[in-house]
Amino acid sequence: MGHLTTLATCNLNQWALDFDGNQKRIVESVRQARAAGASLRVGPELEITEQVLKLLHRKAVKLVEEYYLPRIITKVTGQSKVPIGDAVISTLDTCVGCETCEELFRLYYDGSCMIVINGRVVAQGSQFSLQDVEVVTATVDLEEVRSYRTSRSRAMQAKDSTPYRRIEVGMSLSSNSEDVDPMVGPSKQIEFKYHLPEEEIALGPACFLWDYLRRSRQAGYFLPLSGGIDSCATAVIIHSMCRLVDQAIKKGDNPQVLADLLRIVGEEEDSKWRPQDPQEIAKRIFHTAYMGMKVNSSADTRARARDLGEAIGSYHLNFDIDTVVSAVIALCTAVTSFTPKYKMYGGTPVSNLALQNIQARLRMVLAYMFAQLLPTVRGRTKPGSLLVLGSANVDESLRGYLTKYDCSSADINPIGAISKTDLKRFILWASKGFDMPLLQSFIDAPPTAELEPITDDYTQSDEVDMGMSYNELSMYGRLRKVDKLGPYGMWRKLLHEWGHMLSPQEIYEKTRSFFWYYSINRHKMTTVTPAYHAEQYSPDDNRFDLRPFLYPSFDYAYRKIERTIKAMGVAGTKRPEFTEKDE
């Protein structure tokens, strides 16, 4: 029959410094584990502030030391000291060890709680959920573990390892043989559940935004909706959030979601209002605005923004900002006697860029004005304004293709750590997964900032302005951050990636161009909006990617590349024969 024991583990939605809330969630998980008959419950690292105790402990391999406990703990447990370090707990029937190492330091919702025995998954929690507490349990046979661990190869490897100190406890995890129910057996293996990357973009930021909104105790979100794919992706993530909230309310097993929603929309606790669909939720908490220019903005982007707002259910505004922009330009002219012009009208590159930046920064000012006033405009009497959402993707931050303190400046940016290529794949998935065929028009549209006048023969293009494609930027970002490559290492790597269609000299010019724009724009990352941290390639300076924000020239690396190309002779500058089959 073996030694059967029921184990429990959990997902807890803990919040730093929320001592009361964290305690309640821990206690509730213990209650659920006990109700399921578990003899051992394991929680996530940092569910309590054990990291403080880690910092007290000297870092050494398999070292255990005795530390005095705070008096508040001694008062409850009667213990005065506790061993801290690398050790295992030895029960009367087995041995238990827990590995805790940065599991919650990297990515939001990175994985899920699960129970695995000898490589077989027998229980798994959800990776993305609005539940504050989720407990999963499974019954395992300790004899199966012993049998598995006695394999010859494992034993030979283990015999030379330093043993862990055992902390003896006088209890068993399994039941006595006479108490075993012969009808109860070990939990069966289940199929491992995992999400596609596109699903992770849909669900992870959505759960994060719901937590951010309810914990900030504000009235909803405001998003400048440009008609481009970036703000579209942010809006679709909000739609995903509303879908999750709607599903949780209709399922009825998580009353906290309804309570939070009623408070957010300004209803009383005993209100009978219930949303009928995600769109009705969005109508109460999600506000969008297309802030156009009569000459610079196209009818296409204006229509896409309007149609998307209607499909999602947002409270949508559509207006032009020409009068505000003209007022700022008039002020500049009155003060300096200089009238800035666009380049197509004879202006300098500096004045052309200044006119674009005026528009971009005014949109940020207007976004915060409407975010503050719209709840009042719509009749809200309770406290709370709107949180402003940003929608600058990771590639624009990396290249510096954004205006400092424009609409990239916001309260939170759901897509700030996601590349353009990944966002396109997400939107393509969402067009079918969320039954929103209009999203295809966002994928097909060429990316444009629409900050310069549109004429019969000119429409501003992001990729032309940047001097590089978004696909190239995505590659640069991964090589720089994930592979940790500088100019020379990136050039060498790109020789293998692009060498079939570009010469070494051309690849060098592209590499040099990227590092030029990256270095002169790095200062923009010091004020970047906090983003949902989704990928390793994020250039977020304040929280994840600590780099200088004032760079010297990369002359040393460039000379090294130039010497290598020169040594190649003709091959260094000759573009290879290339056909579409080579792609």
XYZ file of C-alpha atoms in Angstrom:
583
model
C 0.000 0.000 0.000
C 2.959 2.315 0.558
C 3.017 5.460 2.619
C 0.362 7.796 1.262
C 0.314 11.472 2.140
C -1.630 14.454 0.834
C 0.425 17.486 -0.097
C -0.774 21.037 -0.775
C 0.774 24.027 -2.478
C -0.688 27.366 -3.448
C -0.682 30.590 -5.449
C -1.023 33.637 -3.197
C -1.573 37.156 -4.485
C 0.641 38.797 -1.883
C 1.350 42.522 -1.709
C 4.451 44.088 -0.181
C 3.710 45.794 3.163
C 0.086 44.590 3.201
C 0.651 42.798 6.503
C -3.004 42.192 7.339
C -3.960 41.110 3.837
C -0.926 38.870 3.458
C -1.693 37.186 6.774
C -5.311 36.567 5.778
C -4.284 34.987 2.484
C -1.737 32.728 4.179
C -4.243 31.636 6.829
C -6.898 30.989 4.200
C -4.511 28.804 2.189
C -3.710 26.803 5.349
C -7.422 26.419 6.058
C -8.079 25.115 2.546
C -5.095 22.756 2.730
C -6.302 21.324 6.049
C -9.809 20.902 4.686
C -8.351 18.847 1.854
C -6.554 16.589 4.373
C -3.043 17.801 3.563
C -0.262 17.020 6.029
C 2.213 19.406 4.360
C 1.434 22.777 2.810
C 4.130 24.663 0.866
C 3.705 28.345 -0.035
C 5.557 30.640 -2.439
C 8.789 32.341 -1.515
C 8.274 35.808 -0.015
C 4.725 34.980 1.113
C 6.116 36.313 4.374
C 9.191 38.456 4.869
C 11.620 35.570 5.144
C 13.989 37.375 2.811
C 14.991 39.574 5.743
C 16.186 36.466 7.573
C 18.080 35.397 4.477
C 19.960 38.659 4.450
C 20.997 38.086 8.054
C 22.486 34.758 7.116
C 26.040 34.448 5.818
C 26.153 33.109 2.282
C 27.977 29.787 2.378
C 27.257 26.410 0.840
C 25.197 24.184 3.147
C 25.888 26.288 6.209
C 23.357 26.316 9.059
C 23.523 28.721 11.974
C 21.357 29.414 15.015
C 19.687 32.812 15.167
C 17.656 34.390 17.929
C 14.051 34.976 16.995
C 12.266 38.315 17.414
C 10.401 38.468 20.711
C 7.055 38.684 18.942
C 7.627 35.196 17.491
C 9.049 33.780 20.706
C 5.899 34.922 22.483
C 3.769 32.804 20.138
C 5.914 29.691 19.622
C 7.967 29.539 22.785
C 11.131 29.230 20.674
C 14.032 31.558 21.332
C 16.302 30.414 18.486
C 15.910 28.947 15.004
C 18.361 27.326 12.577
C 18.716 29.247 9.323
C 20.620 28.015 6.282
C 20.803 25.084 3.899
C 19.098 22.240 5.700
C 16.321 19.696 5.335
C 13.500 18.699 7.663
C 13.598 15.049 8.649
C 10.258 13.522 9.660
C 9.716 9.979 10.914
C 8.832 8.776 7.413
C 10.585 11.075 4.917
C 12.796 14.092 4.407
C 11.619 17.486 3.127
C 13.657 20.252 1.502
C 12.566 23.543 -0.077
C 14.523 25.443 -2.688
C 13.916 29.191 -2.677
C 16.013 31.181 -5.108
C 14.676 34.237 -6.923
C 11.523 32.459 -8.050
C 9.488 35.653 -7.647
C 12.201 38.171 -8.499
C 12.019 37.957 -12.315
C 8.704 37.882 -14.101
C 5.134 38.564 -13.051
C 3.142 35.317 -12.865
C 6.223 33.312 -13.847
C 4.849 29.779 -13.715
C 2.255 28.312 -11.376
C 2.066 26.145 -8.292
C 2.220 22.435 -9.024
C 2.927 19.061 -7.453
C 5.308 16.786 -9.349
C 6.348 13.279 -8.330
C 9.257 11.581 -10.091
C 8.816 13.852 -13.113
C 5.033 13.369 -13.356
C 2.704 16.346 -12.836
C -0.176 15.312 -10.568
C -1.569 18.757 -9.662
C -1.231 22.212 -11.190
C -2.694 25.616 -10.361
C -3.561 28.344 -12.821
C -0.854 30.620 -14.144
C -3.163 33.619 -14.503
C -6.121 34.140 -12.187
C -8.030 36.807 -10.294
C -8.135 34.500 -7.259
C -6.216 35.855 -4.267
C -5.772 32.330 -2.906
C -5.560 29.147 -4.947
C -4.665 25.829 -3.315
C -3.975 22.578 -5.160
C -3.531 19.192 -3.499
C -2.461 15.703 -4.476
C -1.977 12.374 -2.736
C 1.461 10.827 -3.287
C 3.145 7.601 -2.255
C 6.418 8.233 -0.434
C 7.570 4.721 -1.336
C 7.500 5.693 -5.019
C 9.911 8.518 -4.265
C 12.259 6.205 -2.363
C 12.218 3.699 -5.181
C 12.951 6.376 -7.761
C 15.836 7.831 -5.769
C 17.614 4.484 -5.388
C 18.437 4.318 -9.109
C 22.127 3.576 -9.601
C 23.061 6.696 -11.581
C 21.465 9.015 -9.063
C 23.062 7.190 -6.129
C 26.521 7.421 -7.706
C 26.134 11.156 -8.189
C 24.813 11.677 -4.657
C 27.531 9.748 -2.843
C 30.134 12.466 -3.449
C 27.910 15.400 -2.497
C 28.103 17.121 0.860
C 25.154 16.055 3.032
C 22.613 18.568 4.273
C 22.091 19.050 7.975
C 18.843 17.401 9.065
C 16.457 19.171 11.398
C 14.638 16.378 13.226
C 10.909 16.648 13.914
C 8.892 14.003 15.722
C 6.032 13.609 13.266
C 5.057 11.716 10.125
C 3.539 13.032 6.925
C 1.896 9.731 6.041
C -0.825 7.930 7.962
C -0.284 4.799 10.035
C -0.759 1.609 8.042
C -3.830 0.620 10.083
C -5.458 3.990 9.279
C -5.017 3.713 5.518
C -8.162 3.671 3.407
C -7.598 0.952 0.758
C -9.936 2.807 -1.618
C -7.698 5.890 -1.654
C -4.701 5.785 -3.973
C -2.053 8.191 -5.289
C -3.218 11.002 -7.561
C -3.015 10.223 -11.254
C -0.739 12.044 -13.654
C -2.392 14.991 -15.406
C -1.588 16.724 -18.666
C 0.658 19.722 -18.108
C -1.110 22.969 -18.959
C 0.782 25.863 -20.463
C -0.098 29.032 -22.353
C 1.060 30.239 -25.738
C 3.181 33.429 -25.596
C 0.244 35.309 -27.129
C -2.044 34.023 -24.374
C 0.465 35.119 -21.758
C 0.337 38.664 -23.159
C -3.455 38.536 -23.040
C -3.724 37.179 -19.504
C -0.668 38.270 -17.488
C -0.961 42.056 -17.977
C -4.755 41.777 -17.626
C -4.450 40.255 -14.130
C -1.782 42.799 -13.242
C -3.956 45.729 -14.381
C -6.915 44.482 -12.356
C -4.738 44.278 -9.228
C -3.260 47.693 -9.938
C -6.696 49.268 -10.380
C -8.386 47.768 -7.320
C -5.398 48.321 -5.053
C -4.922 51.933 -6.156
C -8.613 52.530 -5.364
C -9.143 54.637 -8.479
C -12.120 54.860 -10.845
C -10.741 53.248 -13.988
C -8.266 53.668 -16.823
C -7.719 56.293 -19.524
C -5.897 55.453 -22.755
C -4.914 57.761 -25.627
C -6.021 55.595 -28.568
C -4.074 56.516 -31.706
C -5.382 53.931 -34.153
C -1.964 52.221 -34.221
C -1.110 48.723 -33.115
C 0.559 49.692 -29.803
C -2.385 51.498 -28.227
C -4.583 48.850 -29.836
C -2.656 46.146 -27.945
C -3.071 48.031 -24.666
C -6.810 48.397 -25.279
C -7.165 44.692 -26.110
C -5.382 43.819 -22.855
C -7.969 45.920 -20.990
C -10.640 44.010 -22.907
C -9.021 40.781 -21.699
C -9.127 42.137 -18.139
C -12.841 42.906 -18.478
C -13.432 39.387 -19.821
C -11.696 37.871 -16.780
C -13.727 40.036 -14.405
C -16.953 39.133 -16.203
C -16.119 35.421 -16.081
C -15.249 35.551 -12.377
C -18.518 37.319 -11.505
C -20.632 34.884 -13.502
C -18.801 31.895 -12.055
C -19.637 33.163 -8.586
C -16.808 31.533 -6.620
C -14.800 34.712 -6.063
C -17.036 37.365 -4.435
C -14.073 39.695 -3.959
C -14.050 40.462 -7.697
C -17.634 41.730 -7.641
C -17.020 43.693 -4.443
C -13.977 45.353 -6.005
C -15.832 46.151 -9.229
C -18.758 47.747 -7.391
C -16.372 49.952 -5.448
C -14.400 50.904 -8.584
C -17.485 51.966 -10.555
C -18.866 53.925 -7.598
C -21.773 51.641 -6.693
C -22.848 50.952 -3.120
C -21.898 47.627 -1.509
C -25.490 46.395 -1.659
C -26.032 47.551 -5.256
C -28.010 45.189 -7.504
C -26.100 46.260 -10.602
C -24.427 43.377 -12.391
C -22.584 43.626 -15.706
C -24.075 41.603 -18.536
C -20.855 41.328 -20.571
C -17.252 42.607 -20.697
C -18.332 45.624 -22.748
C -20.611 46.820 -19.957
C -17.682 46.636 -17.538
C -15.490 48.580 -19.962
C -18.168 51.253 -20.377
C -17.914 51.989 -16.649
C -14.135 51.802 -16.104
C -12.328 52.244 -19.462
C -11.990 55.602 -21.236
C -10.279 56.172 -24.576
C -9.616 59.250 -26.677
C -8.392 59.895 -30.206
C -6.509 63.195 -30.051
C -5.945 64.075 -33.697
C -4.655 66.879 -35.871
C -6.677 68.024 -38.884
C -3.746 67.825 -41.310
C -1.478 65.258 -39.669
C -4.033 62.599 -38.713
C -5.584 60.252 -41.240
C -9.200 59.210 -41.538
C -8.036 55.588 -41.286
C -6.454 55.878 -37.838
C -9.392 57.925 -36.579
C -11.848 55.274 -37.791
C -9.811 52.377 -36.378
C -9.683 54.039 -32.947
C -13.440 54.665 -33.026
C -14.272 51.131 -34.150
C -12.000 49.522 -31.560
C -13.462 51.630 -28.758
C -16.951 50.583 -29.843
C -16.022 46.877 -30.019
C -14.434 46.925 -26.561
C -17.147 49.109 -25.042
C -14.971 52.004 -23.874
C -16.229 55.532 -23.211
C -14.602 57.015 -26.311
C -13.769 60.637 -27.155
C -12.802 61.904 -30.615
C -11.389 65.414 -30.935
C -8.614 67.478 -32.508
C -5.906 69.380 -30.653
C -5.014 71.925 -33.376
C -6.125 74.930 -31.337
C -3.927 73.973 -28.387
C -0.903 73.261 -30.623
C -1.396 76.555 -32.486
C -1.539 78.424 -29.179
C 1.820 77.008 -28.081
C 3.432 77.802 -31.433
C 2.001 81.327 -31.307
C 3.491 81.773 -27.845
C 6.908 80.674 -29.123
C 6.672 83.129 -32.007
C 5.570 85.986 -29.731
C 8.494 85.390 -27.362
C 11.267 84.685 -29.903
C 9.992 86.188 -33.193
C 10.743 82.778 -34.707
C 8.084 80.569 -36.288
C 9.044 76.874 -36.427
C 8.124 75.052 -39.651
C 7.904 71.452 -40.801
C 10.755 70.311 -43.056
C 8.403 69.956 -46.030
C 7.642 73.672 -45.700
C 11.278 74.724 -45.511
C 11.880 74.155 -41.818
C 15.076 72.816 -40.268
C 15.363 69.296 -38.790
C 15.337 70.907 -35.335
C 12.131 72.876 -35.887
C 10.526 69.863 -37.602
C 11.225 67.721 -34.542
C 10.126 70.467 -32.143
C 6.717 70.684 -33.826
C 6.272 66.930 -33.468
C 7.271 67.039 -29.818
C 4.789 69.832 -29.078
C 1.936 67.629 -30.269
C 3.199 64.569 -28.413
C 3.681 66.376 -25.106
C 0.359 68.192 -25.298
C -1.368 64.836 -25.703
C 0.180 63.758 -22.417
C -1.064 66.926 -20.679
C -4.551 66.478 -22.133
C -4.587 62.784 -21.179
C -4.028 63.632 -17.532
C -6.608 66.431 -17.639
C -9.301 64.134 -18.994
C -8.248 61.323 -16.651
C -8.848 63.627 -13.719
C -12.097 65.193 -14.902
C -13.988 62.515 -16.835
C -15.335 60.705 -13.739
C -16.868 64.020 -12.619
C -18.113 64.759 -16.125
C -19.883 61.392 -16.118
C -21.571 62.073 -12.777
C -19.326 60.227 -10.343
C -19.739 61.574 -6.821
C -17.297 59.319 -4.990
C -13.521 59.944 -4.858
C -11.304 58.558 -7.587
C -9.874 59.584 -10.933
C -8.576 57.562 -13.873
C -5.148 55.982 -14.182
C -3.426 56.913 -17.446
C -2.141 54.009 -19.536
C 0.960 54.235 -21.702
C 1.515 52.240 -24.865
C 5.170 52.599 -25.863
C 6.587 49.219 -26.858
C 9.999 47.956 -25.834
C 11.567 48.600 -29.267
C 10.696 52.303 -29.212
C 12.206 52.602 -25.752
C 15.325 50.753 -26.865
C 15.813 52.931 -29.957
C 14.650 56.078 -28.192
C 11.904 56.601 -30.771
C 9.622 58.451 -28.396
C 9.307 61.940 -26.994
C 10.325 62.388 -23.407
C 7.171 63.225 -21.424
C 4.740 62.448 -24.208
C 2.037 59.780 -24.085
C 4.755 57.266 -23.241
C 4.658 58.982 -19.842
C 1.769 57.521 -17.920
C 0.876 55.821 -14.648
C 1.487 52.300 -15.940
C 2.459 50.769 -19.285
C 1.105 47.254 -19.930
C 3.252 46.723 -23.061
C 6.419 48.534 -22.001
C 8.450 45.304 -21.889
C 7.028 43.677 -25.050
C 8.490 44.034 -28.541
C 6.549 45.113 -31.625
C 6.910 41.691 -33.231
C 5.468 39.963 -30.155
C 2.622 42.495 -30.022
C 1.727 41.802 -33.635
C 1.539 38.085 -32.914
C -0.645 38.840 -29.895
C -3.060 40.977 -31.923
C -3.236 38.292 -34.604
C -4.092 35.725 -31.921
C -6.643 38.048 -30.270
C -8.440 38.680 -33.570
C -9.528 35.036 -33.457
C -9.287 34.235 -29.750
C -11.493 37.204 -28.816
C -13.526 37.123 -32.051
C -12.444 40.640 -33.056
C -11.818 40.563 -36.835
C -11.338 44.344 -36.950
C -7.910 43.802 -35.326
C -6.553 42.607 -38.676
C -6.729 46.211 -39.929
C -4.286 47.255 -37.190
C -1.835 44.538 -38.262
C -2.053 45.541 -41.922
C -1.609 49.286 -41.294
C 1.959 50.655 -41.647
C 3.200 52.053 -38.296
C 3.182 55.850 -38.271
C 3.364 58.515 -35.572
C 1.276 60.947 -37.664
C 3.129 63.949 -36.272
C 3.914 65.498 -39.670
C 1.416 66.776 -42.265
C 0.036 64.165 -44.663
C 0.270 65.131 -48.354
C -0.511 63.401 -51.648
C 3.011 62.007 -51.827
C 4.109 61.832 -48.173
C 2.976 59.946 -45.088
C 5.264 59.704 -42.083
C 6.645 56.202 -41.431
C 8.066 54.953 -38.127
C 10.571 52.606 -39.747
C 11.802 55.273 -42.192
C 12.228 57.767 -39.350
C 14.084 55.207 -37.219
C 16.313 54.027 -40.039
C 15.621 50.421 -39.104
C 12.729 47.982 -39.094
C 10.894 46.742 -36.024
C 12.068 43.207 -36.827
C 15.656 44.429 -36.749
C 15.028 46.305 -33.493
C 13.604 43.179 -31.916
C 16.774 41.305 -32.844
C 19.019 44.080 -31.485
C 17.094 44.117 -28.223
C 17.448 40.398 -27.590
C 21.148 40.349 -28.474
C 21.904 43.387 -26.307
C 19.992 42.302 -23.206
C 19.456 38.545 -23.283
C 22.779 37.633 -24.920
C 24.581 40.578 -23.242
C 26.410 41.622 -26.407
C 28.126 44.907 -27.184
C 28.841 46.281 -30.689
C 31.522 43.754 -31.653
C 29.728 40.713 -30.237
C 26.434 41.785 -31.816
C 28.109 42.266 -35.204
C 29.666 38.793 -35.019
C 26.308 37.258 -34.115
C 24.489 39.105 -36.888
C 26.997 37.823 -39.427
C 25.433 34.402 -38.876
C 21.870 35.741 -38.794
C 21.972 38.142 -41.755
C 25.145 37.111 -43.586
C 23.149 35.339 -46.307
C 21.607 38.625 -47.477
C 23.926 41.428 -46.302
C 27.657 42.026 -46.499
C 29.748 42.242 -43.298
C 30.150 45.968 -43.987
C 26.380 46.494 -44.248
C 25.809 44.560 -41.036
C 28.451 46.709 -39.372
C 26.686 49.883 -40.514
C 23.369 48.621 -39.136
C 24.980 47.610 -35.828
C 26.714 50.965 -35.513
C 23.504 52.831 -36.314
C 21.640 50.959 -33.608
C 24.237 51.608 -30.926
C 24.403 55.285 -31.905
C 20.671 55.810 -31.378
C 20.579 53.546 -28.338
C 23.368 55.456 -26.570
C 22.171 59.013 -27.306
C 18.615 58.164 -26.214
C 19.385 56.059 -23.156
C 18.610 59.026 -20.894
C 14.924 58.595 -21.767
C 14.895 55.335 -19.825
C 15.505 57.174 -16.555
C 11.954 58.550 -16.723
C 10.265 55.606 -18.422
C 6.808 54.666 -17.161
C 6.697 51.563 -14.931
C 5.805 48.595 -17.123
C 4.430 45.134 -16.678
C 7.663 43.148 -16.747
C 7.018 40.403 -19.284
C 10.297 39.581 -21.002
C 14.032 39.416 -20.433
C 14.805 41.932 -23.191
C 13.269 44.937 -21.383
C 15.484 48.084 -21.380
C 13.796 49.511 -18.252
C 16.590 51.439 -16.515
C 14.928 52.055 -13.159
C 13.859 48.525 -12.329
C 15.481 45.922 -14.542
C 18.212 47.040 -16.937
C 20.667 49.107 -14.935
C 22.953 50.709 -17.515
C 24.656 54.109 -17.915
C 22.389 56.805 -19.308
C 25.329 58.769 -20.701
C 27.545 56.665 -22.951
C 30.988 57.394 -24.416
C 31.662 56.533 -28.046
C 32.096 52.858 -28.899
C 35.211 53.661 -30.956
C 37.256 50.753 -29.613
C 34.655 48.194 -30.654
C 34.137 49.899 -34.014
C 37.880 49.803 -34.795
C 37.924 46.108 -33.963
C 35.058 45.441 -36.392
C 36.687 47.568 -39.099
C 39.980 45.662 -38.790
C 38.129 42.360 -39.105
C 36.246 43.529 -42.218
C 39.453 44.807 -43.779
C 41.093 41.423 -43.211
C 38.210 39.788 -45.105
C 39.226 41.555 -48.308
C 36.546 41.715 -51.004
C 34.264 39.430 -48.998
C 33.973 42.113 -46.329
C 31.994 44.457 -48.576
C 30.428 42.111 -51.101
C 26.717 41.410 -50.688
C 26.008 37.674 -51.137
C 23.660 36.281 -53.746
C 20.263 36.223 -52.102
C 16.893 34.860 -53.071
C 13.587 34.612 -51.206
C 14.291 30.887 -50.742
C 17.209 31.830 -48.473
C 14.889 33.480 -45.934
